[in-house]
CSV table of C-alpha atoms in Angstrom, one decimal:
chain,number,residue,atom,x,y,z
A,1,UNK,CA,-38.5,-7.8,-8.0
A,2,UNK,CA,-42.0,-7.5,-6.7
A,3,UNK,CA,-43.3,-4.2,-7.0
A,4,UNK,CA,-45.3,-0.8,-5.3
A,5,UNK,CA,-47.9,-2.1,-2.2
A,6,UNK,CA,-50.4,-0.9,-5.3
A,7,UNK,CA,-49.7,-4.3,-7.2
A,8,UNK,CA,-51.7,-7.5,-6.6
A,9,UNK,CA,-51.5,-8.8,-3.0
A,10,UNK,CA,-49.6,-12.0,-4.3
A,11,UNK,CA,-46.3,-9.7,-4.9
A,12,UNK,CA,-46.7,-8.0,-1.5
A,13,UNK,CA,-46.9,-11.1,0.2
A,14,UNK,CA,-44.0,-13.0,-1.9
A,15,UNK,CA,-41.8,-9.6,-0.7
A,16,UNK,CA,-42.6,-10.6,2.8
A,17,UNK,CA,-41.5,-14.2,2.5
A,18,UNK,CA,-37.9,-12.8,1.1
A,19,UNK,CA,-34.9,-13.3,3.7
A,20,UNK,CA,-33.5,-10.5,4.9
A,21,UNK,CA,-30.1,-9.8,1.8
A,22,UNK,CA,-33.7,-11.0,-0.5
A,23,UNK,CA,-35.5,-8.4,0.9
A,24,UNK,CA,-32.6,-5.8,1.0
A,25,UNK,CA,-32.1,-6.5,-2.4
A,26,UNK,CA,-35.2,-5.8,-3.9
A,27,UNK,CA,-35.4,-2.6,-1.8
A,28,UNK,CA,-32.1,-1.3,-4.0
A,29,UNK,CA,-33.6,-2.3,-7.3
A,30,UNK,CA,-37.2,-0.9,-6.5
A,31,UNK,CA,-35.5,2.7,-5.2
A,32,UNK,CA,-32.5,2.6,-7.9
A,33,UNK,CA,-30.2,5.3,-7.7
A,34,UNK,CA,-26.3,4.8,-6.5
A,35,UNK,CA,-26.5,2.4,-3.9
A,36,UNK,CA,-28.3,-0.3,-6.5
A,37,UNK,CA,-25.4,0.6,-9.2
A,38,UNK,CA,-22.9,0.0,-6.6
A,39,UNK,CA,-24.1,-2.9,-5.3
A,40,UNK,CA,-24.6,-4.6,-9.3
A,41,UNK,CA,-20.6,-3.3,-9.8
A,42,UNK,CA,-20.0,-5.5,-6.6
A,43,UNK,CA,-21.1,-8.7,-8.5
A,44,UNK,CA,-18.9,-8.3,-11.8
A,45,UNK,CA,-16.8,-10.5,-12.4
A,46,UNK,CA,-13.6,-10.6,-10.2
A,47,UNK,CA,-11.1,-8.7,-12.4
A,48,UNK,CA,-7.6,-9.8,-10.5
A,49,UNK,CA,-5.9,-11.3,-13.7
A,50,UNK,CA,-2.3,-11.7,-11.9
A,51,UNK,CA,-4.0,-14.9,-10.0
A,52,UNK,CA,-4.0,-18.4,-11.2
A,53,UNK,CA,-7.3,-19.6,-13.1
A,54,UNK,CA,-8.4,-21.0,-9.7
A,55,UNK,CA,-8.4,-18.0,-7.8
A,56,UNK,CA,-11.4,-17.8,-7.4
A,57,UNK,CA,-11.4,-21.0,-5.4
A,58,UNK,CA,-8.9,-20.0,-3.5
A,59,UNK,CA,-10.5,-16.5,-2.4
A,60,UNK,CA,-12.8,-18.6,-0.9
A,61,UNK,CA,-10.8,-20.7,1.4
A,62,UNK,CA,-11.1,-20.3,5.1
A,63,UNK,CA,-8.4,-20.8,7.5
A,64,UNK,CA,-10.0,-24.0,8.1
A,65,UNK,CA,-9.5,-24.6,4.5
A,66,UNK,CA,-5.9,-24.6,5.4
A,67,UNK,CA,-5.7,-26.6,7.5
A,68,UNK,CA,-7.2,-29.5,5.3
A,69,UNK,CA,-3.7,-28.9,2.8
A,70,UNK,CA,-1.0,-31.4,3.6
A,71,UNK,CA,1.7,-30.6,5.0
A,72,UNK,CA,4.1,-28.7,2.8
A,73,UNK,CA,1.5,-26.7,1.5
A,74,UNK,CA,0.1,-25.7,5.0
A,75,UNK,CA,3.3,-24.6,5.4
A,76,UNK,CA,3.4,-22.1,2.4
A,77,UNK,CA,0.5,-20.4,3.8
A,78,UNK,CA,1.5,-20.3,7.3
A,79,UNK,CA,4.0,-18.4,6.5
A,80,UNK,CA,2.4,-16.1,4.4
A,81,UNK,CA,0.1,-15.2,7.5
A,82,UNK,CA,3.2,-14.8,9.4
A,83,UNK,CA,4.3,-12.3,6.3
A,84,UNK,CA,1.4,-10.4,6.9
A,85,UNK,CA,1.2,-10.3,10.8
A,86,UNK,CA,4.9,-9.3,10.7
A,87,UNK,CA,4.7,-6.3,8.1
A,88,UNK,CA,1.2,-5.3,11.0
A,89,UNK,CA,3.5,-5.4,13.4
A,90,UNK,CA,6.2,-2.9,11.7
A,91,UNK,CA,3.8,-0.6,11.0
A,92,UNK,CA,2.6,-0.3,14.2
A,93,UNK,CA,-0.5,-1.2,12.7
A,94,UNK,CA,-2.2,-2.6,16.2
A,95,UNK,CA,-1.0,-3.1,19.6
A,96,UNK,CA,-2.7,-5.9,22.2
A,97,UNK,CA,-4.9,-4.7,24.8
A,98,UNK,CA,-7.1,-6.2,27.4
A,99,UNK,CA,-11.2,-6.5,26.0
A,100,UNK,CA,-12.8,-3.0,26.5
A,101,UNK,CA,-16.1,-2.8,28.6
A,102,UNK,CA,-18.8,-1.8,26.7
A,103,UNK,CA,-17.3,-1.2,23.1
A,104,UNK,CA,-18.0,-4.0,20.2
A,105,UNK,CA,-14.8,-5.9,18.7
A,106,UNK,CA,-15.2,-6.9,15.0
A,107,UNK,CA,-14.2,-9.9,13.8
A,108,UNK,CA,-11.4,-10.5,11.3
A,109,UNK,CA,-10.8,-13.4,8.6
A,110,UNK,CA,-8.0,-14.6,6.4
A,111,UNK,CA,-8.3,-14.0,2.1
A,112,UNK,CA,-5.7,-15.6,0.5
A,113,UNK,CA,-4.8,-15.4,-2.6
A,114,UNK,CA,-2.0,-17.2,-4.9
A,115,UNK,CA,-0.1,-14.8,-7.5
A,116,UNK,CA,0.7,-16.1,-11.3
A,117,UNK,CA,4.6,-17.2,-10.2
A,118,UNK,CA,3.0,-18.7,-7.3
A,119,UNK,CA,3.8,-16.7,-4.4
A,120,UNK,CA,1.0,-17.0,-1.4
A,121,UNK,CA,-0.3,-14.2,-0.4
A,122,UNK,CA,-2.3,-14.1,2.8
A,123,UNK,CA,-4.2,-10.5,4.2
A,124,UNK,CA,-5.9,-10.2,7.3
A,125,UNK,CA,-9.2,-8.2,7.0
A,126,UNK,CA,-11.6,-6.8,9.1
A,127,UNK,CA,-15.4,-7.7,9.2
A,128,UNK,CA,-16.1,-4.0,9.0
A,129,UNK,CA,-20.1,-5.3,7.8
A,130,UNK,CA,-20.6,-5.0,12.0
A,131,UNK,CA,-19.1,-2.1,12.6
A,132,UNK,CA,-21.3,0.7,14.4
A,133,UNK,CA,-22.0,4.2,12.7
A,134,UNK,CA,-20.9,7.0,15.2
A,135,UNK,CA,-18.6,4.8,17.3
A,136,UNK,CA,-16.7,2.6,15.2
A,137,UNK,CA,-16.4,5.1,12.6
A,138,UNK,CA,-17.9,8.6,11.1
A,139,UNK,CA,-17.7,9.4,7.3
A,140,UNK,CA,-16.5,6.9,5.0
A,141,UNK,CA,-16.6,8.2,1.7
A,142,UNK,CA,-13.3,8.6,-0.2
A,143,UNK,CA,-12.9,10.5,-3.4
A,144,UNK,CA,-11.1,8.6,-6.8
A,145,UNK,CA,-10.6,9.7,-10.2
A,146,UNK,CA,-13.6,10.0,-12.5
A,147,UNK,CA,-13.1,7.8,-15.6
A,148,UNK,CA,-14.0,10.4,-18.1
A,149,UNK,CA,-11.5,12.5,-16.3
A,150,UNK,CA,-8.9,9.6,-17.0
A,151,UNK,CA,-9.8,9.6,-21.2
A,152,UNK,CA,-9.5,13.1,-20.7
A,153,UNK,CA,-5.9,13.2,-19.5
A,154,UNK,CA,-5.1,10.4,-21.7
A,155,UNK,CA,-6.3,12.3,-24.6
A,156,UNK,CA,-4.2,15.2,-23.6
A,157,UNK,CA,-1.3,12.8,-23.9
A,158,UNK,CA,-1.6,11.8,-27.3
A,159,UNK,CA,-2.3,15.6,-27.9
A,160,UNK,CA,0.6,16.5,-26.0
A,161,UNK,CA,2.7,13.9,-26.6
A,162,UNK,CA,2.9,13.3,-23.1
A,163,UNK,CA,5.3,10.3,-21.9
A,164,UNK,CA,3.2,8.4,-18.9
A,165,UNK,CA,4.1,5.6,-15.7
A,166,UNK,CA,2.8,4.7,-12.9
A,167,UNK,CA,3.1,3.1,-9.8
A,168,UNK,CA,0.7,1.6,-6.6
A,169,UNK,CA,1.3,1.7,-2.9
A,170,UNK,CA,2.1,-1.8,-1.3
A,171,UNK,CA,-1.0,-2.3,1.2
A,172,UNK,CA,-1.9,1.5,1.3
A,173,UNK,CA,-4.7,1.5,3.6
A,174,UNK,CA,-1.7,0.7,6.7
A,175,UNK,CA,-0.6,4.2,6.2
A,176,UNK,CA,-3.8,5.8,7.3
A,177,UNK,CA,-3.9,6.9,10.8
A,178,UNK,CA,-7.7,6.1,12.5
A,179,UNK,CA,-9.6,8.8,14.5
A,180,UNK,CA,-11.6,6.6,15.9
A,181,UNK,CA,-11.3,3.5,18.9
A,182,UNK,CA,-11.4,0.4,16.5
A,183,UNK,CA,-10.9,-2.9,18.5
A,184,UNK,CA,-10.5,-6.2,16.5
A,185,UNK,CA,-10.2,-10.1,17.6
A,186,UNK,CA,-7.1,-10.9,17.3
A,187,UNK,CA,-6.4,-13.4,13.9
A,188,UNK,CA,-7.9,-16.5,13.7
A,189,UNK,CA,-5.1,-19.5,14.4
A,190,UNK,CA,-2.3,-16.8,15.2
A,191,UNK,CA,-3.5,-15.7,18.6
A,192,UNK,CA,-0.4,-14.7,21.1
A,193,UNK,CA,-0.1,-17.2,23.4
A,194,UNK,CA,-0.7,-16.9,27.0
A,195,UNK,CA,-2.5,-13.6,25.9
A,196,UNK,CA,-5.4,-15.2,24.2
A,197,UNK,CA,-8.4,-13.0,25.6
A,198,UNK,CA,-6.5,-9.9,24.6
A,199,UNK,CA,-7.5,-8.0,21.3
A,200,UNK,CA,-6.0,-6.0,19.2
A,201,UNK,CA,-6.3,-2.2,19.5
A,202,UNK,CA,-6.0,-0.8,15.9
A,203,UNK,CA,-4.1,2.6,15.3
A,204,UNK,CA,-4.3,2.5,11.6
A,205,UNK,CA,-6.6,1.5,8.8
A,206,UNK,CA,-6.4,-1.9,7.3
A,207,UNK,CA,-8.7,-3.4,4.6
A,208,UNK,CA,-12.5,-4.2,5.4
A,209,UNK,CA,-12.8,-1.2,7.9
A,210,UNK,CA,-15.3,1.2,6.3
A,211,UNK,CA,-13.3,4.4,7.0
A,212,UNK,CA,-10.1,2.7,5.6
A,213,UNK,CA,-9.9,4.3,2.4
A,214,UNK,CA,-10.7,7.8,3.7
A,215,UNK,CA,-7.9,7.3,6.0
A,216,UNK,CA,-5.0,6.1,3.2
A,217,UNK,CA,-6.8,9.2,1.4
A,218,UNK,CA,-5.8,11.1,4.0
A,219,UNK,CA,-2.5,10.0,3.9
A,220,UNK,CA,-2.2,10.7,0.3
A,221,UNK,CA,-3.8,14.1,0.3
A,222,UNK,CA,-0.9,15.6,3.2
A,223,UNK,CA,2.0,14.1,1.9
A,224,UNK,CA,1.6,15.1,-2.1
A,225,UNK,CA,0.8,18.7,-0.5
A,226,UNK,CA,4.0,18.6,1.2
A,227,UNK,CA,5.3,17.3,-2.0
A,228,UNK,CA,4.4,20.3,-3.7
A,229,UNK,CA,1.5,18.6,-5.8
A,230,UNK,CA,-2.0,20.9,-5.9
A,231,UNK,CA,-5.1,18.8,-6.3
A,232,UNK,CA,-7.7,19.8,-8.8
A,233,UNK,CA,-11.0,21.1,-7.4
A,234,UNK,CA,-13.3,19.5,-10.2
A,235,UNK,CA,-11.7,16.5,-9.5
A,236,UNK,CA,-9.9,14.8,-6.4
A,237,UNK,CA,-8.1,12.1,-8.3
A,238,UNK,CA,-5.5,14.5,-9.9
A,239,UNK,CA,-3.3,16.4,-9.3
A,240,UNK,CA,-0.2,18.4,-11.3
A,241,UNK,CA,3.1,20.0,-10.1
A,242,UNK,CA,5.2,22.3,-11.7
A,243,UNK,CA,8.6,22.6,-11.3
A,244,UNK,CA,11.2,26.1,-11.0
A,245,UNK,CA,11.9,25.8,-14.5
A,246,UNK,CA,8.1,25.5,-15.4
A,247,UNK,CA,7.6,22.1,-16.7
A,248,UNK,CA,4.7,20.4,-16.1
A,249,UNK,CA,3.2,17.1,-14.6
A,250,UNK,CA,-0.1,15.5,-14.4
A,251,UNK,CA,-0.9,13.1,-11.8
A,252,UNK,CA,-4.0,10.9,-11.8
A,253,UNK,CA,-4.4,8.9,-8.9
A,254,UNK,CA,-7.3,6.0,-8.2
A,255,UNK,CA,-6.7,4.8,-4.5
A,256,UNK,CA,-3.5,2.8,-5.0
A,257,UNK,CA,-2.5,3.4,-8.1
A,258,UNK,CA,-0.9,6.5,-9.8
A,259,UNK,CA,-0.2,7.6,-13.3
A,260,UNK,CA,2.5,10.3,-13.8
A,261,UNK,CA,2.0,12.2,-17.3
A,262,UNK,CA,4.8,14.5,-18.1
A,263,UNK,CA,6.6,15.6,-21.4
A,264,UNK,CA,10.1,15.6,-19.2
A,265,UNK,CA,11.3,11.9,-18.2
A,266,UNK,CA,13.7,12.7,-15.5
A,267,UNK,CA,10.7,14.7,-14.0
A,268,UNK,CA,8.7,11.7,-14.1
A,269,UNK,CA,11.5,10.1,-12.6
A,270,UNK,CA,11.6,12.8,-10.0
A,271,UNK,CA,8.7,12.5,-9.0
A,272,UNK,CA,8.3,8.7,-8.4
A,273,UNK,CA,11.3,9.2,-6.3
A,274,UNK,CA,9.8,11.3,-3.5
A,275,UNK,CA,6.6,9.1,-3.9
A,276,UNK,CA,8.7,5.8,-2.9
A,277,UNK,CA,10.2,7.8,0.0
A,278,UNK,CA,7.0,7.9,1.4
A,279,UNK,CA,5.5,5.1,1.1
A,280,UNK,CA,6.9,1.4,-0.1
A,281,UNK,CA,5.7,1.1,-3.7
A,282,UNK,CA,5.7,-1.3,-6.7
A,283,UNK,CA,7.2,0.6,-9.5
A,284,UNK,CA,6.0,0.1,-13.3
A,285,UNK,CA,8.2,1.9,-15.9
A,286,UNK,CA,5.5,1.2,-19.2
A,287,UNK,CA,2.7,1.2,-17.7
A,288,UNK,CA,0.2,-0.7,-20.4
A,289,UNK,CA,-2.9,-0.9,-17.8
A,290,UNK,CA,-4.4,1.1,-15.5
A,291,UNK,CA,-8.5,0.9,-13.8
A,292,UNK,CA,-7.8,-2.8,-15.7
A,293,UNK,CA,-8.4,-0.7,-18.8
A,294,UNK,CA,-5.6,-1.4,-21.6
A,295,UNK,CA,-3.4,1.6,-22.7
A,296,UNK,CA,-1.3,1.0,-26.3
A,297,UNK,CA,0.5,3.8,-28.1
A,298,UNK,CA,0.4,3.8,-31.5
A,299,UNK,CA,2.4,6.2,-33.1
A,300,UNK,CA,0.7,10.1,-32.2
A,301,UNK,CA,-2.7,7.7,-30.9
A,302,UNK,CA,-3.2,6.2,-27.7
A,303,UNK,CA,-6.0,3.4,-27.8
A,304,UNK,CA,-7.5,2.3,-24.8
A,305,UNK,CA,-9.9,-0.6,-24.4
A,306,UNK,CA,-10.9,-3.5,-22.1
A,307,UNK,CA,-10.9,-6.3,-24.6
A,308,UNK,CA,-9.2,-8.9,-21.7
A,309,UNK,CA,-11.6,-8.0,-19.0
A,310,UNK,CA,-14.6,-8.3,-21.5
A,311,UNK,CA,-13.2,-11.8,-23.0
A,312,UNK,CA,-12.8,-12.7,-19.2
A,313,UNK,CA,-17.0,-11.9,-19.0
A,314,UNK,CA,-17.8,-13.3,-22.1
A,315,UNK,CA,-15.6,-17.0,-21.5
A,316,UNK,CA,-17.6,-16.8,-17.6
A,317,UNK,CA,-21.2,-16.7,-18.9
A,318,UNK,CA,-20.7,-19.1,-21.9
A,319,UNK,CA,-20.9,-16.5,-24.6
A,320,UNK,CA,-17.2,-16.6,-26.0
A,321,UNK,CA,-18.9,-17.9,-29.3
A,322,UNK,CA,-22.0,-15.4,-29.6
A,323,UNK,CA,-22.7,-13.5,-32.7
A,324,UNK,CA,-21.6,-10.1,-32.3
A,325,UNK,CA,-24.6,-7.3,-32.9
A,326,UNK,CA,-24.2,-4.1,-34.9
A,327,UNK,CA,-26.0,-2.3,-31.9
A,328,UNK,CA,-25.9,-2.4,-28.0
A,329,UNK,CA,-30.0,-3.1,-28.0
A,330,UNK,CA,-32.6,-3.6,-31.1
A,331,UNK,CA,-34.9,-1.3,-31.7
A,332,UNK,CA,-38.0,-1.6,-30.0
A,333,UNK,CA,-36.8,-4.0,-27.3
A,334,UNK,CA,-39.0,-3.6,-24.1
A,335,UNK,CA,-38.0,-5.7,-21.5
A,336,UNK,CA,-40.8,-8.5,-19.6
A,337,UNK,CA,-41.5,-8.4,-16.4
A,338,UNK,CA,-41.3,-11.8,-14.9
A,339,UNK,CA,-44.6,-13.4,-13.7
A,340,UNK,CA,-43.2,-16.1,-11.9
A,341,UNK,CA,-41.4,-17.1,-9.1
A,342,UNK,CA,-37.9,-15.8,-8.6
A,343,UNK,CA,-34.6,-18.1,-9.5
A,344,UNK,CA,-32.3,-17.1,-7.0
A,345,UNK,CA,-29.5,-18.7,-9.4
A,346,UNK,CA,-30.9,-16.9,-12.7
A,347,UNK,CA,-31.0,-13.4,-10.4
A,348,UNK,CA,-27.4,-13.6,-9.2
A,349,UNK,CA,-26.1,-14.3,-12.8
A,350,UNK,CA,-28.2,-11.7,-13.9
A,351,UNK,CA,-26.8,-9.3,-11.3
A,352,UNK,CA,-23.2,-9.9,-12.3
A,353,UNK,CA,-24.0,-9.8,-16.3
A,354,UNK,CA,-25.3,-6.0,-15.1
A,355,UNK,CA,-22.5,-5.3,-12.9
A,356,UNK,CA,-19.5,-6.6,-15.3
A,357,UNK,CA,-22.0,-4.1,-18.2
A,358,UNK,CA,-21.4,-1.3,-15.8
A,359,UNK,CA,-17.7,-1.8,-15.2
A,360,UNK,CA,-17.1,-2.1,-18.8
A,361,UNK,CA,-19.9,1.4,-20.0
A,362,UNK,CA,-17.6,3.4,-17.4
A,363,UNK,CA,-14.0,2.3,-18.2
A,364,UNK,CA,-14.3,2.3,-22.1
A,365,UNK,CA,-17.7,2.2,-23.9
A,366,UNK,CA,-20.2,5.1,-23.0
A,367,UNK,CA,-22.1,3.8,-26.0
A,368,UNK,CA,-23.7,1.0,-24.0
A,369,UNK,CA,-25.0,3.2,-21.4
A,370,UNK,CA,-28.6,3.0,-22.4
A,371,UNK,CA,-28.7,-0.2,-23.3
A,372,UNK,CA,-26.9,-1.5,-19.8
């Protein structure tokens, strides 16, 4: 990453020849700080371990891409476009309306996705990378559950002997309402007929819009209030309710996905009840994973690791054979700074070794921190 206008001309001039995500990029690493550490988490490894091995592949394809498929397949995934327009339109998700004067419309685009029985699955999201601060949408930022706050509460359960579930909200982001005027093309292959030039007029949040999880968080926040639930101050992501005969329940919520930590099953129970008569959920009785990080009960312990995910990392950057090391960095170790020209190959691997590193120090193994 070339370095401060004070180093040797040759740096300053190799900056200027970077392309623009180059240049962007060596911004974030020379300033640090959060918006470096989120962009390295953006480049770990993909951690959706429902998928087929080739998932990847597939999270790739364009609807172009589908088109290519013979026919029976085409089919498959036609419908599951259809799937997802359909549960848009009961949602009252969007509504067709003629091209505004003036205003930008974002693009959308197809990800699809193939689950491990072999159901497609097909979601329609927004380019929200050209949406326009102060017109397209205001504040963005959404608050989730701290991970130490999570080892906290699971500590507490093996203290406790809390019982635990969970659940996560099918497509949660379509129950936020927007406050803002958000018009989007209308889907690629799947536009209305005879009303081609007309876009869609979006009343609620859907993934890529930048204020789409603030608006589901929004959601969340006014219905467990009405639910009775009170949300911690020192921490957004839970919250605990307490019934008339005094028992006690912790919830710990992270976006989509909710655990329920209670001593009382039928309260549990309960509770999971009024959550599904909000919103349309996938329920999980014993819940073994949660933030992809792997919950076991052993007895009056609870061990928590993320052993899959970090074989996952290990198997993708050839090191499922390496020698293990008594310590996360030797002594001594200073790292080089590199003298010659970049590898944009090298730096992207290297980016999503670091990022993978951070997901893993977060969820599970603080010890690492220094080291990463």
């Amino acid at each position: 990453v070339p370095g401060p206008s004070s180093q040797p001309s040759s740096r300053a001039d190799a900056r200027e020849n970077l392309d623009e995500d180059e240049a962007r990029m060596a911004k974030l690493c020379w300033e640090g700080g959060v918006e470096l550490i989120t962009e390295l988490l953006s480049k770990a490894v993909p951690v959706d371990d429902d998928a087929l091995p080739d998932t990847s592949k597939i999270r790739d394809w364009t609807f172009k891409d589908i088109l290519k498929l013979p026919p029976a397949q085409q089919k498959e995934w036609m419908n599951a476009c259809r799937e997802e327009l359909e549960a848009l339109r009961q949602r009252k998700v969007y509504s067709l309306v003629d091209r505004p004067k003036g205003r930008k419309v974002i693009k959308c685009r197809w990800v699809f996705d193939q689950k491990s029985d072999g159901r497609k699955r097909a979601r329609l999201v927004a380019k929200g990378f050209s949406q326009v601060e102060g017109i397209d949408y205001d504040e963005i930022f959404s608050p989730v559950v701290r991970y130490e706050t999570f080892r906290l509460v699971m500590a507490l359960a093996a203290l406790e002997g809390w019982h635990w579930s969970g659940l996560d909200v099918s497509k949660a982001f379509l129950y936020g309402d927007l406050d803002e005027e958000v018009y989007m093309e209308q889907p690629e292959g799947f536009a209305v007929k005879g009303q081609e030039r007309k876009v869609m007029r979006l009343h609620k949040a859907i993934c890529g819009l930048k204020q789409a999880a603030l608006a589901w968080w929004k959601a969340l926040t006014k219905s467990t209030k009405a639910m009775g639930w009170v949300r911690l101050t020192s921490d957004a992501g839970v919250f605990f309710y307490q019934d008339s005969n005094g028992k006690l329940a912790v919830i710990v919520v992270y976006v989509d996905d909710a655990l329920f930590f209670t001593k009382d099953k039928k309260l549990i129970a309960f509770l999971k009840a009024e959550f599904n008569k909000r919103w349309e959920c996938r329920n999980s009785e014993v819940t073994s994973e949660f933030l992809r990080i792997r919950i076991r009960r052993e007895g009056s312990k609870i061990k928590i690791d993320q052993i899959p995910y970090l074989d996952k990392v290990l198997k993708r950057f050839g090191m499922e054979n390496c020698k293990f090391a008594p310590t996360p960095l030797p002594a001594g170790y200073v790292p080089e700074l590199n003298e010659d020209e970049v590898d944009p190959k090298l730096r992207k691997t290297f980016q999503s070794v670091i990022g993978s590193l951070l997901f893993i120090m977060l969820g599970t193994r603080s010890d690492i921190a220094f080291a990463v």
